[in-house]
mmCIF file with all atom_site columns, C-alpha atoms and ligand atoms in Angstrom:
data_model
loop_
_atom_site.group_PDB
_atom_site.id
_atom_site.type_symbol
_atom_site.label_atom_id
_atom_site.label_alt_id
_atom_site.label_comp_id
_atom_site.label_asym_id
_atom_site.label_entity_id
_atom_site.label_seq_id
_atom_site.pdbx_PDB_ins_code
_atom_site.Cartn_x
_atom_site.Cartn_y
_atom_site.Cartn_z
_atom_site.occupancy
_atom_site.B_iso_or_equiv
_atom_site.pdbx_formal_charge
_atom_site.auth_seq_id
_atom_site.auth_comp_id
_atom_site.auth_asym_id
_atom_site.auth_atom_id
_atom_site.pdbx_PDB_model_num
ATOM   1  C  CA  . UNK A 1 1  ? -29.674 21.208  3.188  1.00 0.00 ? 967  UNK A CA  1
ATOM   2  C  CA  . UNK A 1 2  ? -26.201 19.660  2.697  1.00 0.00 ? 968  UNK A CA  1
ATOM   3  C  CA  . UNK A 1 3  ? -25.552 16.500  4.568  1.00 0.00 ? 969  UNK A CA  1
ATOM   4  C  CA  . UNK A 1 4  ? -22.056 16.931  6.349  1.00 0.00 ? 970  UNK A CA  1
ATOM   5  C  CA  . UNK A 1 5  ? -19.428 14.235  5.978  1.00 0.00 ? 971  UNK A CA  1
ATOM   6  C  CA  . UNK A 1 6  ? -18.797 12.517  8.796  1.00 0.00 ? 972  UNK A CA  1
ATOM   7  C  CA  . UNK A 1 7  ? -15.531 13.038  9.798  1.00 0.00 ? 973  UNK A CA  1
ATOM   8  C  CA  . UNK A 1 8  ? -13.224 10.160  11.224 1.00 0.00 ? 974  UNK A CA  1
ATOM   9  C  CA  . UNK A 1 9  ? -12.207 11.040  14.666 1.00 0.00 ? 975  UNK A CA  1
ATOM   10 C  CA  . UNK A 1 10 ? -8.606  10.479  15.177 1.00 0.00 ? 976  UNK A CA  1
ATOM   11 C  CA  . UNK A 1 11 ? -9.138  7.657   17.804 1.00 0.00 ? 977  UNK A CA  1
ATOM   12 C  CA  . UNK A 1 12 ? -5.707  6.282   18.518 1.00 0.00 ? 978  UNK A CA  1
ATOM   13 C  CA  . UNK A 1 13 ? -4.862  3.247   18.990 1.00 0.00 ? 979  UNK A CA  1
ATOM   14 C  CA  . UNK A 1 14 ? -4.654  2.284   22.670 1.00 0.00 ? 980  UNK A CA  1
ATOM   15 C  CA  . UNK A 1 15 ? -1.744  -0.756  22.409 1.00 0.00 ? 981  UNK A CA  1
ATOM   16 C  CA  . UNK A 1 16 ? 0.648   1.250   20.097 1.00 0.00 ? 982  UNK A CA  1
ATOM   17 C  CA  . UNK A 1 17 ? -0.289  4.854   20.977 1.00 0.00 ? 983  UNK A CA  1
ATOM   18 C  CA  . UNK A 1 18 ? -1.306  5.384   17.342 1.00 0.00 ? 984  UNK A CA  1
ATOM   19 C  CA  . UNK A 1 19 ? 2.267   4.738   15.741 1.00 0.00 ? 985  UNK A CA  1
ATOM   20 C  CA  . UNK A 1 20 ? 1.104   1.172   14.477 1.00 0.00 ? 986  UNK A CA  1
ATOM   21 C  CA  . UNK A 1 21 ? 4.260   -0.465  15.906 1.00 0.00 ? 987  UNK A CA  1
ATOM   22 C  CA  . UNK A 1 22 ? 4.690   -2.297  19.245 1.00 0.00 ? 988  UNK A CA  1
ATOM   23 C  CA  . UNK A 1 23 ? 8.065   -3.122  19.772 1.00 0.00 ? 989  UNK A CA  1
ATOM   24 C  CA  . UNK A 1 24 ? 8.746   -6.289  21.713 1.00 0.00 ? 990  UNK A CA  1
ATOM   25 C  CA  . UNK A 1 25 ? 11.667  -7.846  23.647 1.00 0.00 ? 991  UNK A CA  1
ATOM   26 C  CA  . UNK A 1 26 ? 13.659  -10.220 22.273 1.00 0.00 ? 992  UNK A CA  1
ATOM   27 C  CA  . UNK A 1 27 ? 15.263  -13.062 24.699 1.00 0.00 ? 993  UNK A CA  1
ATOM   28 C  CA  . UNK A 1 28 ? 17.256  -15.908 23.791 1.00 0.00 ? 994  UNK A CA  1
ATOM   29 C  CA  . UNK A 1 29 ? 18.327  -19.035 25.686 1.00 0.00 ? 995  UNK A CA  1
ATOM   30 C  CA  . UNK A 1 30 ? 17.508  -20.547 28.129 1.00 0.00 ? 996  UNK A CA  1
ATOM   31 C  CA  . UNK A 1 31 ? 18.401  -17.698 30.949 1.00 0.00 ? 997  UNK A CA  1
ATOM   32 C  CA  . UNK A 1 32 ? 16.133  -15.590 28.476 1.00 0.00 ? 998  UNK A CA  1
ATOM   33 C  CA  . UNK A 1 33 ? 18.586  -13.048 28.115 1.00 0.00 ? 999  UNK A CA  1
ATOM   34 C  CA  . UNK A 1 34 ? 17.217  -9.997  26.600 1.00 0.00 ? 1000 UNK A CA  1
ATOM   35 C  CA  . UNK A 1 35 ? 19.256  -8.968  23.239 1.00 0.00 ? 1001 UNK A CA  1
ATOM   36 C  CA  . UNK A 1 36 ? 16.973  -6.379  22.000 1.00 0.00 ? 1002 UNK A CA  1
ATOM   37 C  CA  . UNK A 1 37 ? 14.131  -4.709  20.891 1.00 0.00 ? 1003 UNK A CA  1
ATOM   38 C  CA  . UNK A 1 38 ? 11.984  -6.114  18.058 1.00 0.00 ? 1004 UNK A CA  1
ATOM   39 C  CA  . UNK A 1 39 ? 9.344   -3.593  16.249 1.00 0.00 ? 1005 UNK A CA  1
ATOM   40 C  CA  . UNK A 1 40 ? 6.587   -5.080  14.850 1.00 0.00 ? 1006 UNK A CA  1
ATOM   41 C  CA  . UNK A 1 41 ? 3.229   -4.391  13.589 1.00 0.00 ? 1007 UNK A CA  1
ATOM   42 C  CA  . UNK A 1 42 ? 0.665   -3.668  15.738 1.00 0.00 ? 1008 UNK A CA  1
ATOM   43 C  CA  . UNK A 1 43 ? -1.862  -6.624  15.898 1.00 0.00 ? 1009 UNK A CA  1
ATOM   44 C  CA  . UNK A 1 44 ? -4.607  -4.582  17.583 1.00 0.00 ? 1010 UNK A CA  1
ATOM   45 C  CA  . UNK A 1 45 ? -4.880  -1.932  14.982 1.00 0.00 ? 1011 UNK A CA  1
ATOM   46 C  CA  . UNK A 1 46 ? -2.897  -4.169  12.253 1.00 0.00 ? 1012 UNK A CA  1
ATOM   47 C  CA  . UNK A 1 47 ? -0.869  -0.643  11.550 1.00 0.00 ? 1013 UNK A CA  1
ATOM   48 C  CA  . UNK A 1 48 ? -2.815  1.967   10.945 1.00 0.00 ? 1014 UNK A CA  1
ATOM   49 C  CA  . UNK A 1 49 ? -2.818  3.598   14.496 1.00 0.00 ? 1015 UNK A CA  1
ATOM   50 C  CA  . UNK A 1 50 ? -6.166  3.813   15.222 1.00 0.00 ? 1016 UNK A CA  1
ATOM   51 C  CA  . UNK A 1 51 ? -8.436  2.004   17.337 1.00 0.00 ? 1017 UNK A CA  1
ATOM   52 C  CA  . UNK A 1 52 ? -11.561 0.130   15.092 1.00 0.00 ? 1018 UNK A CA  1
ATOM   53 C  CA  . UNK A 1 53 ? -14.613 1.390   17.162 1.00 0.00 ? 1019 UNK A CA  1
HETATM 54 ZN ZN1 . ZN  B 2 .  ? -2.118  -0.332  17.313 1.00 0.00 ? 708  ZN  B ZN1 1
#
């Protein structure tokens, strides 16, 4: 009888919705004025997009 290969569930990642990038505001000075949006990697799944069980 065969084993059957696991397969990975597609679990995604619950702080960047699986896209492995948060983006982030970015404020300057001292009124912290917002300039923009910042994407960076995702430091809960590191990029890939899925949530480590
Ligand atoms: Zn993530």
């Amino acid at each position: 009888m065969p084993r059957k290969p696991s397969k990975p569930r597609p679990n995604p990642c619950p702080t960047c919705q699986g896209t492995g990038e948060v983006s982030r505001t970015v404020r300057v000075g001292r009124k912290r004025r917002a300039v923009g949006e910042q994407s960076g990697i995702c430091l809960t799944c590191l990029g890939s997009g899925q949530a480590t069980d």
